Coordinates of C-alpha atoms in Angstrom, one line a residue:
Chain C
X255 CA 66.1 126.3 162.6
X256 CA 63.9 127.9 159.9
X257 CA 64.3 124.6 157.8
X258 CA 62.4 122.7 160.3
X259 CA 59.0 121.3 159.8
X260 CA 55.8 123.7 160.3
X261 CA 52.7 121.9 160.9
X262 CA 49.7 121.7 158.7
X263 CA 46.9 123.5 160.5
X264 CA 43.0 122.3 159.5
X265 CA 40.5 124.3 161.1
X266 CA 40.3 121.9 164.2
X267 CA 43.6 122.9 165.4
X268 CA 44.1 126.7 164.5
X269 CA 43.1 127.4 168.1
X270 CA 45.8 125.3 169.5
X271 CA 48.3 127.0 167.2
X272 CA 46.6 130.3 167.3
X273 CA 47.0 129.7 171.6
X274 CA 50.6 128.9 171.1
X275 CA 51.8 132.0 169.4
X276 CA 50.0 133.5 172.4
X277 CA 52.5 131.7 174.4
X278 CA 49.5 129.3 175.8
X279 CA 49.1 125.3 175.6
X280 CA 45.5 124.8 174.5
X281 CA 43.8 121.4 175.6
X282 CA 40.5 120.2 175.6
X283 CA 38.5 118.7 178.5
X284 CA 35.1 117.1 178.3
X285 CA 32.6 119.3 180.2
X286 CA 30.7 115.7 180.7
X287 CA 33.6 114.0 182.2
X288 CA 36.1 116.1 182.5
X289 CA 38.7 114.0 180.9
X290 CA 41.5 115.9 179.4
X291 CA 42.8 114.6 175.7
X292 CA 45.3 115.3 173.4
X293 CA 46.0 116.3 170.1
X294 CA 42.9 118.5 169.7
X295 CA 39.4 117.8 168.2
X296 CA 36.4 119.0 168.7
X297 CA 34.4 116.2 170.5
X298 CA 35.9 114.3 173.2
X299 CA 37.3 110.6 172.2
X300 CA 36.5 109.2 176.0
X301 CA 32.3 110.3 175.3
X302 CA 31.9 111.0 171.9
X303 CA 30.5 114.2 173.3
X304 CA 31.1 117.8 171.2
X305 CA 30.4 119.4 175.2
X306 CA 34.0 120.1 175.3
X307 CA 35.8 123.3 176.6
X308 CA 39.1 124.4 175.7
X309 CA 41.5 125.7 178.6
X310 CA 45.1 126.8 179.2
X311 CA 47.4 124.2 180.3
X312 CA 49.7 124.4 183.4
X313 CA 53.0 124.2 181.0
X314 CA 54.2 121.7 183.8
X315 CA 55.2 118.1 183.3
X316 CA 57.9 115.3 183.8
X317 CA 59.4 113.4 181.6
X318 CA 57.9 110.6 180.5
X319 CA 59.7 108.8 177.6
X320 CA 62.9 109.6 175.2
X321 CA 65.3 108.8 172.7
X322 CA 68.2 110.7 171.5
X323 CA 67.9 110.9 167.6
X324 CA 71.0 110.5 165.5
X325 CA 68.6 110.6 162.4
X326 CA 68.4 113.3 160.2
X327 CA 65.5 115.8 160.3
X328 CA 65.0 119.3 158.3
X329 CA 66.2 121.9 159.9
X330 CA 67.3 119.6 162.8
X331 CA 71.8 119.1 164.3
X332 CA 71.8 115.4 165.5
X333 CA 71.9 114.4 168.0
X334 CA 68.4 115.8 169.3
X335 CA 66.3 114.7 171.8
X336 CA 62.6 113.3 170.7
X337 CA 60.7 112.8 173.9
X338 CA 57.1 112.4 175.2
X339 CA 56.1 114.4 178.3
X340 CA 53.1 114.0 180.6
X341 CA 51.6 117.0 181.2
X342 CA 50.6 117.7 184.9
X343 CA 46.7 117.2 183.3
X344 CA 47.4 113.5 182.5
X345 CA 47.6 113.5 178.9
X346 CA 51.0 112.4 177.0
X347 CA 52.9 114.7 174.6
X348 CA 55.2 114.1 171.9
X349 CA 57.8 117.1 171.7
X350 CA 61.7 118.2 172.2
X351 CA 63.4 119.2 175.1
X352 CA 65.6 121.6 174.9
X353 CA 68.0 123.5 177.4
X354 CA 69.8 120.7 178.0
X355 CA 72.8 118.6 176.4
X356 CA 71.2 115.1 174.5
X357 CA 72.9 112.7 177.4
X358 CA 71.1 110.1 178.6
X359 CA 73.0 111.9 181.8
X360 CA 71.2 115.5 181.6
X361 CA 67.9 113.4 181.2
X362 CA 66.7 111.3 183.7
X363 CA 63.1 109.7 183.5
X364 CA 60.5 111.6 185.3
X365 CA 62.5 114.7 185.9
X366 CA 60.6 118.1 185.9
X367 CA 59.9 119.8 183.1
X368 CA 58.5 123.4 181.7
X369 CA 56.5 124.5 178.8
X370 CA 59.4 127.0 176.1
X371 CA 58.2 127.4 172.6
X372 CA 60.4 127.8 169.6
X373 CA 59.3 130.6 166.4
X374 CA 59.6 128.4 163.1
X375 CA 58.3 131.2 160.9
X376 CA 55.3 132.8 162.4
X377 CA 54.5 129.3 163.9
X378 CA 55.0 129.1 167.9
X379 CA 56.1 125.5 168.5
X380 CA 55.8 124.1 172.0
X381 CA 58.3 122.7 173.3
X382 CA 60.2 121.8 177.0
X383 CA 63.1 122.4 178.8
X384 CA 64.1 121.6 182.8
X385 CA 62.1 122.9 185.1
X386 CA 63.8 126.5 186.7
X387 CA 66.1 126.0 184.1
X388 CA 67.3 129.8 182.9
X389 CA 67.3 129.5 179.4
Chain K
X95 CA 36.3 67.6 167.3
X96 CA 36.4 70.6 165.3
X97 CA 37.5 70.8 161.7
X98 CA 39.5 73.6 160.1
X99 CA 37.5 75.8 157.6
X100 CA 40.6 77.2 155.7
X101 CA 43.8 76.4 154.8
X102 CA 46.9 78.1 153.2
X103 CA 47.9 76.0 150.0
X104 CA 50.8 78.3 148.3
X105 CA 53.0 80.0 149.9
X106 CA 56.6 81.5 148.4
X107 CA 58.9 84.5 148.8
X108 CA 60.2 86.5 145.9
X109 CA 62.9 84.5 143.9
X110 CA 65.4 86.9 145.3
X111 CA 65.5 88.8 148.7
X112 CA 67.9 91.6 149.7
X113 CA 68.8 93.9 146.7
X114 CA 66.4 93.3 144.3
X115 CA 67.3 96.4 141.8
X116 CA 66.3 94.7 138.7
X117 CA 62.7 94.4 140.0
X118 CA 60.2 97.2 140.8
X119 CA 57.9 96.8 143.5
X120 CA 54.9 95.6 141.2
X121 CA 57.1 93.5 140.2
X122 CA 58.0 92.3 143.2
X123 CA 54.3 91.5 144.2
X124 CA 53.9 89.6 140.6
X125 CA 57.1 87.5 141.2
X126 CA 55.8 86.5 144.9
X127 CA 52.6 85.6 143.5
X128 CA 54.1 83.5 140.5
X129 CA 55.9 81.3 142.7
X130 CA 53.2 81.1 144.9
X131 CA 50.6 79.9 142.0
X132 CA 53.7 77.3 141.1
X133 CA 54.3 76.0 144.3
X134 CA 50.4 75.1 144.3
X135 CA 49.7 74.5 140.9
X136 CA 47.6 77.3 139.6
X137 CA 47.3 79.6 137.3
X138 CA 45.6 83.4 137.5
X139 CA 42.9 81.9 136.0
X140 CA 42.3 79.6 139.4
X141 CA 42.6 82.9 141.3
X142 CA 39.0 84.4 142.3
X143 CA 40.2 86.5 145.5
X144 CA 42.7 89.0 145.7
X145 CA 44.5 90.8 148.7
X146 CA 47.1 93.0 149.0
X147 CA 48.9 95.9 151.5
X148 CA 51.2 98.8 150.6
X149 CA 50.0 98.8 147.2
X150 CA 46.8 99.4 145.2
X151 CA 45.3 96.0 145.1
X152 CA 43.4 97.2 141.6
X153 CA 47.2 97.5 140.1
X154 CA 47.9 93.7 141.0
X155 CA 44.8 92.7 139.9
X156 CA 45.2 94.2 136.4
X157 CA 49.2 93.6 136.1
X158 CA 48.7 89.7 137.0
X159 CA 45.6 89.4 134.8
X160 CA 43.0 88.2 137.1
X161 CA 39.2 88.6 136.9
X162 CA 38.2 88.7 140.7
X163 CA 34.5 88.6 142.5
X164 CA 36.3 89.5 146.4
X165 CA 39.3 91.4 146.9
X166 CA 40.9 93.5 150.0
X167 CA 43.5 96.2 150.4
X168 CA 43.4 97.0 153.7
X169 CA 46.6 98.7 154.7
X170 CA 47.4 99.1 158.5
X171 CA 51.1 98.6 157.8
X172 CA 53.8 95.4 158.5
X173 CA 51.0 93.5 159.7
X174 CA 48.1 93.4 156.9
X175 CA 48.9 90.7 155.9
X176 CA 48.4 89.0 158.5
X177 CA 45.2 91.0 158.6
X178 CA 44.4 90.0 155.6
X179 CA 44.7 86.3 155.9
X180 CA 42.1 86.5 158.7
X181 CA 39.8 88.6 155.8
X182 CA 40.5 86.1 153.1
X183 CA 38.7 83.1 155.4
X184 CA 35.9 85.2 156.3
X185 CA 35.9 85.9 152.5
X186 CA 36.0 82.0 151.7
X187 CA 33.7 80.7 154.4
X188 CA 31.2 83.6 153.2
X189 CA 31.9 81.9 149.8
X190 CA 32.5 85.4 148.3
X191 CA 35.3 83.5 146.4
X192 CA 36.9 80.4 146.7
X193 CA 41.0 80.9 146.0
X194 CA 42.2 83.9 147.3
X195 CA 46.0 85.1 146.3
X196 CA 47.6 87.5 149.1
X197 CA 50.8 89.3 147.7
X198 CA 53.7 91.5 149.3
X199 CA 56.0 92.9 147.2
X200 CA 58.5 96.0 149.0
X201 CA 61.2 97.8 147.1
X202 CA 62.8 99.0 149.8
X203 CA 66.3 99.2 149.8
X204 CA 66.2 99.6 145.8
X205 CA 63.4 102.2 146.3
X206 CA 61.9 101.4 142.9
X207 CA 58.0 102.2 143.8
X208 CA 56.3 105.4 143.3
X209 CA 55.2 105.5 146.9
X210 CA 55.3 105.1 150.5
X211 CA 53.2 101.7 152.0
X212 CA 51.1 103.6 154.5
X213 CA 49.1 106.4 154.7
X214 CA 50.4 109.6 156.7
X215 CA 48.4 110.4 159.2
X216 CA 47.1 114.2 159.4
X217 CA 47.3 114.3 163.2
X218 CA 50.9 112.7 163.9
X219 CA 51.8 114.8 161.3
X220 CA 50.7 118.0 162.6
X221 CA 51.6 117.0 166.3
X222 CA 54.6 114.6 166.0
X223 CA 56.7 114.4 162.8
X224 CA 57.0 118.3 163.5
X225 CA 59.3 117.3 166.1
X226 CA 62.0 115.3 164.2
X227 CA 61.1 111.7 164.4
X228 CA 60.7 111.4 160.8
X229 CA 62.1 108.0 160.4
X230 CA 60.8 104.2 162.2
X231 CA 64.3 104.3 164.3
X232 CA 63.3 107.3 166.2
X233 CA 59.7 106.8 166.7
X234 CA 59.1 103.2 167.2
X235 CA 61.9 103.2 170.0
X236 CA 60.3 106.1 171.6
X237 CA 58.5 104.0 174.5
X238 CA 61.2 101.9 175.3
X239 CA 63.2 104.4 177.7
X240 CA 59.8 104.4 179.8
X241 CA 59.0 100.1 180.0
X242 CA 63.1 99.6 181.3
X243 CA 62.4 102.3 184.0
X244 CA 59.0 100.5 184.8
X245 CA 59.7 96.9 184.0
X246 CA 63.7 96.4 184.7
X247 CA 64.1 95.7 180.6
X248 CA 68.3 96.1 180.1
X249 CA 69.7 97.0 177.3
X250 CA 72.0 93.8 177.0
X251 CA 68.5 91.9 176.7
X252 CA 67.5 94.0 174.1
X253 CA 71.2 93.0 172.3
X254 CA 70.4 89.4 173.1
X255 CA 67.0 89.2 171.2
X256 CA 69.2 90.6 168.2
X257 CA 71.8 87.5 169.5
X258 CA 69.2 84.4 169.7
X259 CA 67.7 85.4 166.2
X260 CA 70.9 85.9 164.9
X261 CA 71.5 82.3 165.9
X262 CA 67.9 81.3 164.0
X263 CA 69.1 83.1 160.7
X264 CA 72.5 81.5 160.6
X265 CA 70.5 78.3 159.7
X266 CA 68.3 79.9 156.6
X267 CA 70.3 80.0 153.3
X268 CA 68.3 82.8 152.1
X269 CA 68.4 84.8 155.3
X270 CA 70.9 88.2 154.6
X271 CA 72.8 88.4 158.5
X272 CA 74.0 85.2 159.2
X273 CA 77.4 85.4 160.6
X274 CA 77.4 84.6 164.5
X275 CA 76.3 88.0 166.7
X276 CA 77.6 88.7 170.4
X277 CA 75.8 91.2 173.0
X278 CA 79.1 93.4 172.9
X279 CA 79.2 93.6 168.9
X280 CA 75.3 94.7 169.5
X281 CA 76.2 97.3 172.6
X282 CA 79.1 98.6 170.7
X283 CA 76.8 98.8 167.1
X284 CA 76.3 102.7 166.0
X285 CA 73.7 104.6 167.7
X286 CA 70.8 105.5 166.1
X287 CA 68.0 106.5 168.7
X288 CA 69.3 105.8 172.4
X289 CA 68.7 103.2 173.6
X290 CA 68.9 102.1 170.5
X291 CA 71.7 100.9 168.1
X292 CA 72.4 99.7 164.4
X293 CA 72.0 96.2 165.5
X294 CA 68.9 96.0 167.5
X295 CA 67.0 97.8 164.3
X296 CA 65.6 95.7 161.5
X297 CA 67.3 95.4 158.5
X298 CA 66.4 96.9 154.9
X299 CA 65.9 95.0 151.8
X300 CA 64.1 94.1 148.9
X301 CA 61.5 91.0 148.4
X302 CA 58.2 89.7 148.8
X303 CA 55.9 87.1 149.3
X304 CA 52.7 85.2 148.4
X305 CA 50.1 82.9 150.1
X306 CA 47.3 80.8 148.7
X307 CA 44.2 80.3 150.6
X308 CA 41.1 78.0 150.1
X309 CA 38.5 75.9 151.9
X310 CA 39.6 73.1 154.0
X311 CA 37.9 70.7 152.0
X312 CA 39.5 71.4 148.7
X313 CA 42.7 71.7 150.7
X314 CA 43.6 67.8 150.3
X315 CA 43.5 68.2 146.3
X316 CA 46.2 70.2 146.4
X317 CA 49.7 68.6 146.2
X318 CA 51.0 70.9 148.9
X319 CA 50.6 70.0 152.8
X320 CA 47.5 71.9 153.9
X321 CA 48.3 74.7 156.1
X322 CA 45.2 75.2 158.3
X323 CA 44.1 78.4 160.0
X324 CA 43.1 77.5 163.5
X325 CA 40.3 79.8 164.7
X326 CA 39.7 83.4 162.8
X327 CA 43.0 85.3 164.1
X328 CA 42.2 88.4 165.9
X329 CA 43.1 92.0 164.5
X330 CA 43.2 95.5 166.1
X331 CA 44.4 99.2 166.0
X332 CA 45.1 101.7 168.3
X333 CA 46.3 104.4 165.9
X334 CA 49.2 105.9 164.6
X335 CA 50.2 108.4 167.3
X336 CA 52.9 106.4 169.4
X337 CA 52.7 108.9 171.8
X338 CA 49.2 108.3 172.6
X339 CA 50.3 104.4 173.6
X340 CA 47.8 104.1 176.6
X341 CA 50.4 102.0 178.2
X342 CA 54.3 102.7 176.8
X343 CA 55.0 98.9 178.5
X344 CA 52.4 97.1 176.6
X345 CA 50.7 97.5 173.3
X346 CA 46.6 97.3 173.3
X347 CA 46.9 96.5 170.2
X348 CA 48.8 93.4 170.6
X349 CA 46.9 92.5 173.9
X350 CA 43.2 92.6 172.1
X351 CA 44.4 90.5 168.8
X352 CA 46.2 88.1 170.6
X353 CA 43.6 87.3 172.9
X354 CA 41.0 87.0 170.1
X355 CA 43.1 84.7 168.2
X356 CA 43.9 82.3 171.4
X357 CA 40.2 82.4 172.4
X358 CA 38.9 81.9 168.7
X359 CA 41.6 78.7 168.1
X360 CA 40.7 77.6 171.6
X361 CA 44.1 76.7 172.5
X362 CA 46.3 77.9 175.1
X363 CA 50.0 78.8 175.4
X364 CA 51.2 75.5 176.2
X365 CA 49.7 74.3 172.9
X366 CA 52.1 76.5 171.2
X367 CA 54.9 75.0 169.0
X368 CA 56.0 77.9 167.5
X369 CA 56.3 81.7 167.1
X370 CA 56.7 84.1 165.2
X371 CA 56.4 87.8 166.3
X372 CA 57.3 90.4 163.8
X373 CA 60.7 92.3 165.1
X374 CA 60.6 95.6 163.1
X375 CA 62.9 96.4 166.2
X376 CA 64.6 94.6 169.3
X377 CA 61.8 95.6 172.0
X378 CA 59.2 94.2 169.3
X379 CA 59.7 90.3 170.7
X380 CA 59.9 91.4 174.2
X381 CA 55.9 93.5 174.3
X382 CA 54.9 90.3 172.0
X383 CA 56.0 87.8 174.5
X384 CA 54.1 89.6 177.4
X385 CA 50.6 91.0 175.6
X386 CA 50.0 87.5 173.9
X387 CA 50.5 86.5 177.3
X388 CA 53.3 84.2 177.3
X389 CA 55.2 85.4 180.2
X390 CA 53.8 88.1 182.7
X391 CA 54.4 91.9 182.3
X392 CA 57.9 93.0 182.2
X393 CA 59.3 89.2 182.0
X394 CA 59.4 89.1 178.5
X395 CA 63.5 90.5 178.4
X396 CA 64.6 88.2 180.5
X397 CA 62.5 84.8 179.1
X398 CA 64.9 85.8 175.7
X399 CA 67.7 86.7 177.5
X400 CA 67.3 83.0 179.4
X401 CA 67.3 80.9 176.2
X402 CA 64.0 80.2 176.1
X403 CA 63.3 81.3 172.4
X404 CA 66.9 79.8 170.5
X405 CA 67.1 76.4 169.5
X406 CA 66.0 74.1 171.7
X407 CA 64.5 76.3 174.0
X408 CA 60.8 76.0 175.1
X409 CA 59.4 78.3 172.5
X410 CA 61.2 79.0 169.5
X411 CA 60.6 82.0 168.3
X412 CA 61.4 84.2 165.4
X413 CA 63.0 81.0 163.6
X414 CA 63.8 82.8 160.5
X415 CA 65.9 85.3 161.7
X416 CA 63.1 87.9 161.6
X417 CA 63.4 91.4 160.0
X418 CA 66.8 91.8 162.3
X419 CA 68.4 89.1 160.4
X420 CA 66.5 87.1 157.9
X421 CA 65.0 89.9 156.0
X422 CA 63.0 93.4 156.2
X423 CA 61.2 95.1 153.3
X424 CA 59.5 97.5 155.1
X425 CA 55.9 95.7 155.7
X426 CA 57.5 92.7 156.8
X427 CA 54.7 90.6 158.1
X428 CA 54.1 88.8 155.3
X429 CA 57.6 86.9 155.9
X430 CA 56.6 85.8 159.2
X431 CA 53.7 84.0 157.8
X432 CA 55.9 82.5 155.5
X433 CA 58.2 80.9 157.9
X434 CA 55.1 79.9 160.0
X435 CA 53.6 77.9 156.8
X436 CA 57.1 76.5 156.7
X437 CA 56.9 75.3 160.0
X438 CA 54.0 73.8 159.9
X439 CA 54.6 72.0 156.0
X440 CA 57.7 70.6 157.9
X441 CA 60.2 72.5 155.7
X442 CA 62.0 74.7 157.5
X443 CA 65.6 75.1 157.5
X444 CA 65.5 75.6 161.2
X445 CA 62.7 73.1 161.6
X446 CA 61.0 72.8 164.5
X447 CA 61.1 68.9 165.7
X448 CA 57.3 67.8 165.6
X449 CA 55.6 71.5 165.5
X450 CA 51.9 71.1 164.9
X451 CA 51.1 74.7 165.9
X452 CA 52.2 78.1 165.5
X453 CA 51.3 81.8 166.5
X454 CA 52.2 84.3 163.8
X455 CA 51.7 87.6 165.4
X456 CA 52.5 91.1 163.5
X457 CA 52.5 95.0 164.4
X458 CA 51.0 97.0 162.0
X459 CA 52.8 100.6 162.0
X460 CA 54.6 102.1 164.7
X461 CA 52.4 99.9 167.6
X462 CA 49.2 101.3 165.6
X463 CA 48.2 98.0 164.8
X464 CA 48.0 94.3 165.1
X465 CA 46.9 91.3 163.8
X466 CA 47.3 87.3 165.0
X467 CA 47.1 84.0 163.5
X468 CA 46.9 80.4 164.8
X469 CA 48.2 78.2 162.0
X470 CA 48.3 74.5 162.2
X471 CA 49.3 71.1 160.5
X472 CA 46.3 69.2 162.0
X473 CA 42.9 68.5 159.8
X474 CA 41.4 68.4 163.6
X475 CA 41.0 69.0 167.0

């Protein structure tokens, strides 16, 4: 697990990463609008305003979009599931989901989901697993 | 009655496709644009405009020996050059130049190139590659789950848009999957990204390609049958994050270029002979189909899955094969073109009886981009 990817933080995103080793999800809103975005940058992309504000997400979602990779990745045991999650704010997420076995069975389309992170390194890497799931 | 501004006068593919080992991926541009010079009869010294994708235009410029006043790398992926025919006739009606060359040359099976065709982007690496999807399989497929929850897309229709343009292929000598393909040889393919399998993915080879392009008017010197561009085309992004798709059952991108192109030609879908809609991937037909407006939302699957696009069917589409059977260097857009140019000169192996008029429609990344054509045998209209 050590193998796999860590991101390359600019000094836009160290808050989202600094957040995450917190155990936090970071978004942005517009203070204009309040639109919610994702990935993180420091003007909204529905205004073009820099009135933004930066607040803890709910860590709840359902799942939105999948495939189950047989490709190789660093670090990575195909199979492994790449999916996209929409957070309970609206906005779409790329990420894993672990906690439960890569089978189209285990993963049905809109199914609950809650926020886990994963420690590559000193790096806290969000990820999500099945909502009241124990692991 | 309206009269064409532009035309495409050479057009070729690398004297080899596939595996190409011998050749490195400048030369694979240089041998594209070599035939593509011969098929018109010119010579670099003719050539005043340059365009390229994937590569550093300045390198083709200098390997090929050309002295240009316009040239244009714009690089958006698969697309760009589809893109970039749309830049060359601005470029030519401006009268910034007068004979542009656009090349494609891809070493990618052989891997003989120094670099990847598109720039990463900072963001989807930071917030997506970190996540495993490192390769097209595994993030251009990501969407797909989501559209056959929402639009009733099967997986046997994905299989038979691999089927129908399997049947296309088996017509083109130079095409690399040719042997007959059934939906159970495609459901039982290796997986590779459920739902996704070996045969519903694009194949990987080496080639390229070149077009020609100059004014209408000094179109009918050439001993080539003019190729004209109907209307500008129409281009668009809407970035590389595929998980920031506003809609995961229709691309923006695709919706916004293919409406500019059909508004700016001033034709509509029933005018259409023929289409081309580059197939990086099995669901790549199915969002064309729908965004350019063809068939409604969530209708595409089934319109292939019907017949519709094979032989003899109301729009044939894909009539090369496309990247899941004719060919796939990576940016593969340039080789739709070609078989739309085809088309039109009357050529085709898999000629389409009477065509006058063709769409040639391209992604540009992973649904980051897009770009549209109208191309067409007719001086007027």
């Amino acid at each position: 697990m050590s193998d796999r990817q860590v991101p390359t933080i600019y000094p836009e995103t160290q808050f989202y990463w600094d957040g995450a080793k917190e155990g936090k999800l970071l978004l942005q809103r517009c203070k204009k609008t309040g639109e919610v975005y994702y990935p993180p940058r420091p003007f909204c992309p529905g205004t073009g305003s820099r009135d933004i504000e930066i607040f803890e997400a709910s860590g709840k979602g359902r799942l939105y979009s999948y495939v189950i990779n047989q490709m190789p990745a660093p670090g990575y045991e195909p199979p492994f599931v790449v999916a996209v999650v929409m957070l309970e704010e609206g906005v779409k997420m790329l990420t894993n989901i672990v906690g439960c076995p890569p089978d189209p069975a285990a993963l049905e389309l809109d199914m609950p989901l809650e926020l886990t992170f994963e420690m590559r390194g000193d790096v806290a890497v969000p990820q999500f697993k099945p909502a009241g799931d124990a692991t | 009655m309206t009269q064409p501004s532009v035309a495409i006068v050479g057009a070729a593919e690398t004297t080899k496709m596939g595996k190409v080992p011998e050749l490195s991926q400048t030369g694979l541009h240089a041998d594209a644009a070599l035939n593509a010079m011969a098929d018109c009869v010119l010579t670099v010294a003719d050539i005043d405009g340059v365009a390229t994708a994937g590569h550093d235009v300045a390198e083709i410029i200098q390997y090929l020996g050309i002295t240009p006043t316009w040239y244009d790398g714009t690089s958006v992926g698969g697309c760009s050059f589809i893109t970039l025919v749309r830049h060359s006739a601005a470029a030519i009606a401006m009268g910034l130049c007068k004979t542009v060359l656009i090349t494609h040359g891809e070493s990618g099976r052989s891997n003989n190139r120094n670099h990847r065709p598109i720039f990463p982007s900072m963001q989807q690496q930071e917030f997506e590659a970190i996540y495993g999807p490192l390769f097209p399989p595994s993030r251009f497929t990501l969407p797909v789950l989501r559209k056959m929850k929402d639009d009733g897309l099967t997986e046997e229709q994905l299989a038979m848009v691999a089927v129908v343009q399997r049947e296309w292929a088996s017509h083109h000598p130079r095409a690399t999957a040719r042997d007959p393909l059934t939906v159970d040889e495609v459901l039982n393919s290796k997986m590779i990204a459920w739902p996704f399998r070996k045969l519903m993915c694009c194949l990987v080879s080496d080639g390229g390609g070149a077009l020609i392009l100059t004014s209408a008017e000094r179109a009918k010197d050439f001993p080539t049958k003019p190729v004209y561009l109907r209307g500008m085309g129409g281009e668009s992004v809407e970035g590389p994050m595929i998980s920031q798709m506003e809609s995961f059952s229709s691309s923006k991108a695709f919706r916004v270029s293919g409406k500019m192109a059909f508004d700016s030609a001033g034709i509509t879908h029933a005018d259409v002979d023929h289409l081309m809609v580059y197939d990086a991937f099995a669901h790549l037909p199915v969002y064309g189909l729908e965004d350019l407006g063809f068939v409604a939302p969530g209708e595409g699957g089934a319109f292939i899955a019907e017949g519709h696009t094979r032989l003899g069917g109301k729009l044939p589409l894909n009539t090369n094969g496309g990247g899941l059977s004719y060919m796939h260097s990576g940016m593969y857009g340039m080789f739709a073109l070609q078989e739309g140019v085809r088309q039109m000169r009357g050529i085709s192996p898999a000629q389409v009886e009477d065509a006058k008029l063709s769409v040639v429609h391209g992604v540009g990344g992973m649904f980051s981009a897009a770009a549209t054509v109208v191309l067409t045998n007719q001086d007027s209209w």
